[in-house]
Amino acid sequence: MAQGTYVEKSYERDTTYITDRITADGSDGWPVEPGRYRLVVSRACPWANRAIIVRRLLGLEPVLSMGVCGPTHDADSWTFDLDPGGVDPVLGIPRIKDAYLKRYPDYPRGITVPAIVDVPRGEVVTNDFAQITLDLSTEWTAFHRGGAPDLYPEPLRAEMDEVMRRVYTEVNNGVYRCGFAGEQEAYDKAYDRLFTAIDWLSDRLESRRFLMGDSITEADVRLFTTLARFDPVYHGHFKCNRTTLTEMPVLWAYARDLFQTPGFGDTIDFVDIKAHYYEVHRDVNPTGVVPKGPELSGWLTEHGREALGGKPFGEGTPPGPVADGEQVPAGHGAV
């Protein structure tokens, strides 16, 4: 989860990251190598959830291991409290901060996930969440599974980059701008910006099955992780309450279409999501009380989006079952 600051009572996200890249040619000093790196995530975090989905869609589980932090953390760091003894079994550390400090002993910024760690050195390579997923698509191609989708198709990149930029600034970050607004005027502006973009997305998706056309791309991954959290968290906790997702016919059907696609809904842990936001954000929710709702079974109902044509994986195939040990715990999904 990225950090932010307040500027004149409005929320501004800190977008300074460790921008080293893991590439096929190793030009940044970090070559793609199977088994060398570990992706550290939390299922609660929307930015980390992107990396979980992309890794699964591309079939990178055998070559890029994954460590999962718990949903809550203190002011210091995300912790591996889901693991036996509270220690990541591969990295041998109790908190991801240790890998940041191993590389930069005086690291001055927020400790965020997702992060990729070089296992032999125990050092964070990068926490640049937007670039991480693009590089998984474009630099790790030698290790993609057979039938993996092209999530960043070259002919669409110019338009896709613009769509993703707007999704990020207005929706992914827009919900935070609402939730952490420090005064009424800042909140009102943030709310209007968010729902202007929501309406634009609804119009765009009314006649096309996915954001870029007939098959899924990274643009859909980036929007989905916000939509999955909208009713459980953002509608109430962040005051994004014009309508619930379930009251937005086009976006609700689109979100269900993705949720029911292998690689998307099987990564969503609603229990962890709610625990993180309601327990950690004590400035927004001082009591730390976590709501029991909303009802989630609707995620599994028919969506009707097939009528628009297209195939989620284009000429490719869906990923197989979730890897052993990486399943969302029973009772944490939409059941």
CSV table of C-alpha atoms in Angstrom, one decimal:
chain,number,residue,atom,x,y,z
A,1,MET,CA,0.0,0.0,0.0
A,2,ALA,CA,1.5,3.3,-1.0
A,3,GLN,CA,2.0,6.2,1.4
A,4,GLY,CA,0.5,9.6,1.1
A,5,THR,CA,0.6,13.1,2.5
A,6,TYR,CA,-1.8,16.0,2.9
A,7,VAL,CA,-1.5,19.2,0.9
A,8,GLU,CA,-3.9,21.9,2.0
A,9,LYS,CA,-6.2,19.3,3.4
A,10,SER,CA,-6.2,17.2,0.2
A,11,TYR,CA,-4.5,13.8,-0.1
A,12,GLU,CA,-1.5,13.5,-2.4
A,13,ARG,CA,0.0,10.0,-2.9
A,14,ASP,CA,3.8,9.7,-2.5
A,15,THR,CA,4.8,8.3,-5.9
A,16,THR,CA,8.6,8.0,-5.3
A,17,TYR,CA,9.6,4.4,-5.5
A,18,ILE,CA,12.6,2.2,-5.9
A,19,THR,CA,12.6,2.1,-9.7
A,20,ASP,CA,15.1,-0.6,-10.5
A,21,ARG,CA,13.7,-3.1,-13.0
A,22,ILE,CA,14.2,-6.8,-13.4
A,23,THR,CA,14.7,-7.3,-17.2
A,24,ALA,CA,15.4,-10.0,-19.7
A,25,ASP,CA,18.8,-8.4,-20.5
A,26,GLY,CA,19.6,-7.4,-17.0
A,27,SER,CA,20.3,-3.9,-18.0
A,28,ASP,CA,19.5,-2.6,-14.5
A,29,GLY,CA,21.7,-5.2,-12.9
A,30,TRP,CA,18.8,-7.4,-12.1
A,31,PRO,CA,18.3,-10.1,-14.8
A,32,VAL,CA,15.2,-12.3,-15.0
A,33,GLU,CA,16.2,-15.6,-13.4
A,34,PRO,CA,13.8,-18.3,-12.3
A,35,GLY,CA,13.8,-18.8,-8.5
A,36,ARG,CA,15.9,-15.8,-7.7
A,37,TYR,CA,13.2,-13.3,-6.7
A,38,ARG,CA,10.3,-13.3,-4.3
A,39,LEU,CA,7.2,-11.2,-4.8
A,40,VAL,CA,5.9,-9.9,-1.5
A,41,VAL,CA,2.3,-8.9,-1.3
A,42,SER,CA,-0.7,-8.5,0.9
A,43,ARG,CA,-4.1,-9.7,-0.3
A,44,ALA,CA,-5.6,-6.6,1.4
A,45,CYS,CA,-3.7,-4.1,-0.8
A,46,PRO,CA,-5.2,-3.2,-4.2
A,47,TRP,CA,-1.8,-2.4,-5.6
A,48,ALA,CA,-0.3,-5.7,-4.5
A,49,ASN,CA,-3.5,-7.5,-5.7
A,50,ARG,CA,-2.6,-6.4,-9.3
A,51,ALA,CA,0.7,-8.2,-9.1
A,52,ILE,CA,-1.0,-11.3,-7.7
A,53,ILE,CA,-3.4,-11.4,-10.6
A,54,VAL,CA,-0.9,-10.8,-13.3
A,55,ARG,CA,1.5,-13.4,-11.9
A,56,ARG,CA,-1.3,-15.9,-11.9
A,57,LEU,CA,-2.6,-15.0,-15.4
A,58,LEU,CA,0.9,-15.4,-16.9
A,59,GLY,CA,1.6,-18.6,-15.0
A,60,LEU,CA,4.8,-17.3,-13.3
A,61,GLU,CA,4.2,-19.2,-10.0
A,62,PRO,CA,7.0,-21.8,-10.7
A,63,VAL,CA,9.6,-19.1,-11.3
A,64,LEU,CA,8.6,-16.2,-9.1
A,65,SER,CA,7.7,-17.2,-5.5
A,66,MET,CA,5.2,-15.2,-3.5
A,67,GLY,CA,5.3,-14.2,0.2
A,68,VAL,CA,2.0,-13.0,1.7
A,69,CYS,CA,1.9,-10.4,4.5
A,70,GLY,CA,-1.1,-10.2,6.8
A,71,PRO,CA,-3.8,-7.6,6.3
A,72,THR,CA,-2.9,-5.3,9.2
A,73,HIS,CA,0.3,-3.6,10.0
A,74,ASP,CA,1.7,-1.0,12.4
A,75,ALA,CA,3.2,2.3,11.5
A,76,ASP,CA,6.5,0.5,10.9
A,77,SER,CA,5.9,-2.2,8.3
A,78,TRP,CA,3.9,-5.0,6.8
A,79,THR,CA,4.5,-8.2,8.7
A,80,PHE,CA,4.5,-11.9,7.8
A,81,ASP,CA,2.1,-12.8,10.6
A,82,LEU,CA,0.2,-15.4,8.5
A,83,ASP,CA,3.3,-17.6,8.4
A,84,PRO,CA,4.4,-20.0,11.2
A,85,GLY,CA,6.3,-18.0,13.8
A,86,GLY,CA,5.5,-14.8,12.0
A,87,VAL,CA,8.6,-15.3,9.7
A,88,ASP,CA,8.6,-15.6,5.9
A,89,PRO,CA,9.8,-19.1,5.1
A,90,VAL,CA,12.0,-18.1,2.2
A,91,LEU,CA,13.3,-14.7,3.3
A,92,GLY,CA,13.6,-15.6,6.9
A,93,ILE,CA,12.4,-12.2,8.1
A,94,PRO,CA,9.4,-11.1,10.2
A,95,ARG,CA,8.6,-7.9,8.3
A,96,ILE,CA,9.3,-6.6,4.8
A,97,LYS,CA,11.0,-3.6,6.2
A,98,ASP,CA,14.0,-5.8,6.9
A,99,ALA,CA,14.5,-6.3,3.2
A,100,TYR,CA,14.2,-2.6,2.5
A,101,LEU,CA,16.8,-1.8,5.2
A,102,LYS,CA,19.1,-4.5,4.0
A,103,ARG,CA,19.5,-2.6,0.7
A,104,TYR,CA,19.1,1.0,2.1
A,105,PRO,CA,20.0,1.1,5.8
A,106,ASP,CA,18.5,4.6,6.1
A,107,TYR,CA,15.5,4.1,3.7
A,108,PRO,CA,13.4,7.2,4.3
A,109,ARG,CA,10.1,6.4,2.6
A,110,GLY,CA,7.1,4.3,3.3
A,111,ILE,CA,7.4,0.5,3.4
A,112,THR,CA,5.1,-0.6,0.7
A,113,VAL,CA,3.8,-3.7,-1.0
A,114,PRO,CA,4.1,-5.1,-3.6
A,115,ALA,CA,7.8,-5.4,-3.5
A,116,ILE,CA,10.2,-7.8,-5.2
A,117,VAL,CA,13.1,-9.1,-3.1
A,118,ASP,CA,16.3,-10.6,-4.4
A,119,VAL,CA,16.4,-13.8,-2.3
A,120,PRO,CA,20.2,-14.4,-2.3
A,121,ARG,CA,20.9,-10.9,-1.0
A,122,GLY,CA,17.7,-10.4,1.0
A,123,GLU,CA,17.3,-7.0,-0.5
A,124,VAL,CA,14.3,-5.2,-2.1
A,125,VAL,CA,14.9,-4.7,-5.8
A,126,THR,CA,11.8,-2.6,-6.6
A,127,ASN,CA,8.5,-1.5,-5.1
A,128,ASP,CA,7.4,0.4,-8.3
A,129,PHE,CA,4.0,-1.3,-8.4
A,130,ALA,CA,2.9,0.0,-11.8
A,131,GLN,CA,6.2,-1.1,-13.6
A,132,ILE,CA,6.4,-4.4,-11.8
A,133,THR,CA,3.3,-5.8,-13.5
A,134,LEU,CA,4.2,-4.4,-16.9
A,135,ASP,CA,7.6,-6.0,-16.6
A,136,LEU,CA,6.0,-9.4,-15.7
A,137,SER,CA,4.2,-9.1,-19.0
A,138,THR,CA,7.1,-7.9,-21.2
A,139,GLU,CA,10.4,-9.0,-19.6
A,140,TRP,CA,9.4,-12.5,-18.2
A,141,THR,CA,8.0,-13.8,-21.5
A,142,ALA,CA,10.4,-16.7,-21.6
A,143,PHE,CA,8.7,-18.1,-18.5
A,144,HIS,CA,5.0,-17.4,-19.4
A,145,ARG,CA,2.8,-20.4,-19.4
A,146,GLY,CA,1.5,-21.8,-22.7
A,147,GLY,CA,-1.7,-19.9,-23.6
A,148,ALA,CA,-0.9,-16.9,-21.4
A,149,PRO,CA,-2.7,-13.7,-22.4
A,150,ASP,CA,-0.9,-10.7,-23.8
A,151,LEU,CA,-1.8,-8.2,-21.1
A,152,TYR,CA,0.1,-5.3,-22.7
A,153,PRO,CA,-0.4,-5.7,-26.4
A,154,GLU,CA,1.9,-3.5,-28.4
A,155,PRO,CA,-0.7,-2.2,-30.9
A,156,LEU,CA,-2.9,-0.9,-28.0
A,157,ARG,CA,-0.2,0.6,-25.8
A,158,ALA,CA,-0.6,4.2,-26.6
A,159,GLU,CA,-4.4,4.2,-26.0
A,160,MET,CA,-4.0,1.8,-23.1
A,161,ASP,CA,-1.5,3.9,-21.3
A,162,GLU,CA,-3.9,6.8,-21.4
A,163,VAL,CA,-6.8,4.7,-20.2
A,164,MET,CA,-4.6,3.3,-17.3
A,165,ARG,CA,-3.4,6.8,-16.4
A,166,ARG,CA,-7.0,8.0,-16.0
A,167,VAL,CA,-8.0,4.9,-14.1
A,168,TYR,CA,-5.1,5.4,-11.8
A,169,THR,CA,-5.4,9.2,-11.1
A,170,GLU,CA,-9.2,9.3,-11.0
A,171,VAL,CA,-10.4,6.0,-9.7
A,172,ASN,CA,-7.6,3.9,-8.1
A,173,ASN,CA,-6.2,6.9,-6.3
A,174,GLY,CA,-9.5,8.8,-6.4
A,175,VAL,CA,-11.1,6.7,-3.7
A,176,TYR,CA,-8.2,7.5,-1.4
A,177,ARG,CA,-8.5,11.2,-2.3
A,178,CYS,CA,-12.1,11.0,-1.0
A,179,GLY,CA,-11.3,8.9,2.0
A,180,PHE,CA,-8.4,10.9,3.3
A,181,ALA,CA,-9.7,14.4,2.5
A,182,GLY,CA,-9.1,16.7,5.4
A,183,GLU,CA,-11.8,19.3,4.7
A,184,GLN,CA,-15.1,19.5,3.0
A,185,GLU,CA,-14.0,21.3,-0.1
A,186,ALA,CA,-11.3,18.9,-0.8
A,187,TYR,CA,-13.7,16.0,-0.3
A,188,ASP,CA,-16.3,17.5,-2.6
A,189,LYS,CA,-13.8,18.0,-5.4
A,190,ALA,CA,-12.4,14.5,-4.9
A,191,TYR,CA,-15.9,13.0,-5.0
A,192,ASP,CA,-16.9,14.8,-8.2
A,193,ARG,CA,-13.7,13.7,-9.9
A,194,LEU,CA,-14.2,10.1,-8.9
A,195,PHE,CA,-17.7,9.8,-10.1
A,196,THR,CA,-17.0,11.7,-13.3
A,197,ALA,CA,-14.5,9.0,-14.1
A,198,ILE,CA,-16.9,6.2,-12.9
A,199,ASP,CA,-19.5,7.5,-15.4
A,200,TRP,CA,-16.9,7.6,-18.2
A,201,LEU,CA,-15.9,4.0,-17.5
A,202,SER,CA,-19.5,2.9,-17.5
A,203,ASP,CA,-20.1,4.6,-20.9
A,204,ARG,CA,-16.9,3.0,-22.3
A,205,LEU,CA,-17.9,-0.5,-21.1
A,206,GLU,CA,-21.5,-0.4,-22.2
A,207,SER,CA,-20.6,-1.5,-25.7
A,208,ARG,CA,-17.3,-3.3,-25.2
A,209,ARG,CA,-16.7,-6.3,-22.9
A,210,PHE,CA,-13.4,-5.2,-21.6
A,211,LEU,CA,-11.6,-1.8,-21.3
A,212,MET,CA,-9.5,-2.3,-24.5
A,213,GLY,CA,-12.0,-4.4,-26.5
A,214,ASP,CA,-12.6,-8.1,-26.7
A,215,SER,CA,-10.1,-9.5,-24.2
A,216,ILE,CA,-8.6,-8.7,-20.9
A,217,THR,CA,-5.5,-6.5,-20.5
A,218,GLU,CA,-3.6,-5.0,-17.6
A,219,ALA,CA,-6.1,-2.0,-17.8
A,220,ASP,CA,-8.8,-4.4,-16.6
A,221,VAL,CA,-6.6,-5.8,-13.8
A,222,ARG,CA,-6.0,-2.2,-12.6
A,223,LEU,CA,-9.6,-1.3,-12.5
A,224,PHE,CA,-10.8,-4.6,-11.1
A,225,THR,CA,-8.9,-4.3,-7.8
A,226,THR,CA,-10.6,-1.1,-7.0
A,227,LEU,CA,-14.1,-2.3,-8.0
A,228,ALA,CA,-13.7,-5.4,-5.8
A,229,ARG,CA,-13.1,-3.2,-2.8
A,230,PHE,CA,-15.7,-0.6,-3.6
A,231,ASP,CA,-18.7,-1.9,-1.7
A,232,PRO,CA,-16.8,-3.6,1.2
A,233,VAL,CA,-14.7,-0.5,1.8
A,234,TYR,CA,-14.7,2.6,-0.4
A,235,HIS,CA,-18.5,3.2,-0.4
A,236,GLY,CA,-18.7,3.6,3.4
A,237,HIS,CA,-15.2,3.8,4.8
A,238,PHE,CA,-14.0,6.3,2.2
A,239,LYS,CA,-17.4,8.1,1.7
A,240,CYS,CA,-17.6,7.2,-2.0
A,241,ASN,CA,-21.3,6.9,-1.5
A,242,ARG,CA,-23.2,8.2,-4.5
A,243,THR,CA,-24.1,4.6,-5.3
A,244,THR,CA,-22.8,1.2,-4.5
A,245,LEU,CA,-21.1,-0.9,-7.2
A,246,THR,CA,-24.2,-3.2,-7.2
A,247,GLU,CA,-26.3,-0.1,-8.2
A,248,MET,CA,-24.1,0.6,-11.3
A,249,PRO,CA,-25.5,-1.9,-13.9
A,250,VAL,CA,-22.7,-1.8,-16.4
A,251,LEU,CA,-19.8,-1.7,-13.9
A,252,TRP,CA,-21.3,-4.3,-11.7
A,253,ALA,CA,-21.8,-6.7,-14.6
A,254,TYR,CA,-18.3,-6.0,-15.8
A,255,ALA,CA,-16.8,-6.6,-12.4
A,256,ARG,CA,-18.7,-9.9,-12.0
A,257,ASP,CA,-17.5,-11.0,-15.4
A,258,LEU,CA,-13.9,-10.5,-14.3
A,259,PHE,CA,-14.5,-11.9,-10.8
A,260,GLN,CA,-15.7,-15.2,-12.4
A,261,THR,CA,-12.7,-15.4,-14.7
A,262,PRO,CA,-9.9,-17.6,-13.3
A,263,GLY,CA,-7.1,-15.4,-12.0
A,264,PHE,CA,-9.3,-12.6,-10.7
A,265,GLY,CA,-11.9,-13.6,-8.2
A,266,ASP,CA,-9.8,-16.4,-6.8
A,267,THR,CA,-7.3,-13.8,-5.6
A,268,ILE,CA,-9.8,-11.7,-3.7
A,269,ASP,CA,-9.8,-12.0,0.1
A,270,PHE,CA,-12.7,-9.9,1.4
A,271,VAL,CA,-11.9,-10.6,5.0
A,272,ASP,CA,-8.4,-9.4,4.7
A,273,ILE,CA,-9.5,-6.4,2.7
A,274,LYS,CA,-12.0,-5.2,5.3
A,275,ALA,CA,-9.6,-6.0,8.2
A,276,HIS,CA,-6.9,-3.8,6.6
A,277,TYR,CA,-8.9,-0.7,5.9
A,278,TYR,CA,-11.1,-0.6,9.0
A,279,GLU,CA,-8.5,-1.7,11.5
A,280,VAL,CA,-5.4,0.2,10.2
A,281,HIS,CA,-7.0,3.5,9.2
A,282,ARG,CA,-7.8,4.6,12.7
A,283,ASP,CA,-7.8,8.3,11.6
A,284,VAL,CA,-10.8,7.4,9.5
A,285,ASN,CA,-12.3,4.7,11.7
A,286,PRO,CA,-11.2,5.4,15.3
A,287,THR,CA,-12.9,2.4,16.8
A,288,GLY,CA,-11.4,-0.2,14.5
A,289,VAL,CA,-14.8,-1.9,14.3
A,290,VAL,CA,-15.0,-4.0,11.1
A,291,PRO,CA,-18.5,-4.2,9.4
A,292,LYS,CA,-20.0,-7.6,8.8
A,293,GLY,CA,-21.4,-6.7,5.4
A,294,PRO,CA,-22.0,-6.4,2.6
A,295,GLU,CA,-23.6,-9.5,1.2
A,296,LEU,CA,-21.1,-11.1,-1.3
A,297,SER,CA,-23.0,-13.9,-3.0
A,298,GLY,CA,-24.0,-11.6,-5.9
A,299,TRP,CA,-20.5,-11.8,-7.2
A,300,LEU,CA,-21.2,-15.3,-8.4
A,301,THR,CA,-24.5,-14.5,-10.2
A,302,GLU,CA,-24.9,-14.3,-14.0
A,303,HIS,CA,-23.6,-11.1,-15.6
A,304,GLY,CA,-24.6,-11.4,-19.2
A,305,ARG,CA,-21.5,-9.8,-20.6
A,306,GLU,CA,-20.9,-12.7,-23.1
A,307,ALA,CA,-23.6,-11.0,-25.3
A,308,LEU,CA,-21.0,-8.3,-26.1
A,309,GLY,CA,-18.7,-11.0,-27.7
A,310,GLY,CA,-15.1,-11.4,-27.2
A,311,LYS,CA,-13.1,-13.9,-25.1
A,312,PRO,CA,-11.4,-13.1,-21.9
A,313,PHE,CA,-8.1,-14.7,-22.9
A,314,GLY,CA,-8.3,-14.0,-26.6
A,315,GLU,CA,-6.7,-17.0,-28.4
A,316,GLY,CA,-5.1,-18.0,-25.1
A,317,THR,CA,-6.4,-20.1,-22.3
A,318,PRO,CA,-7.4,-19.6,-18.6
A,319,PRO,CA,-4.8,-20.3,-15.9
A,320,GLY,CA,-5.1,-23.6,-14.1
A,321,PRO,CA,-6.1,-24.1,-10.4
A,322,VAL,CA,-4.6,-21.8,-7.8
A,323,ALA,CA,-1.2,-23.1,-6.7
A,324,ASP,CA,-1.1,-25.1,-3.5
A,325,GLY,CA,-0.6,-22.9,-0.5
A,326,GLU,CA,-1.8,-19.8,-2.3
A,327,GLN,CA,-5.5,-20.3,-2.1
A,328,VAL,CA,-7.6,-17.6,-0.5
A,329,PRO,CA,-8.7,-19.1,2.9
A,330,ALA,CA,-12.1,-20.7,3.0
A,331,GLY,CA,-14.8,-18.2,4.0
A,332,HIS,CA,-12.8,-15.2,2.8
A,333,GLY,CA,-14.2,-15.1,-0.7
A,334,ALA,CA,-17.6,-14.7,-2.3
A,335,VAL,CA,-19.3,-17.8,-1.0
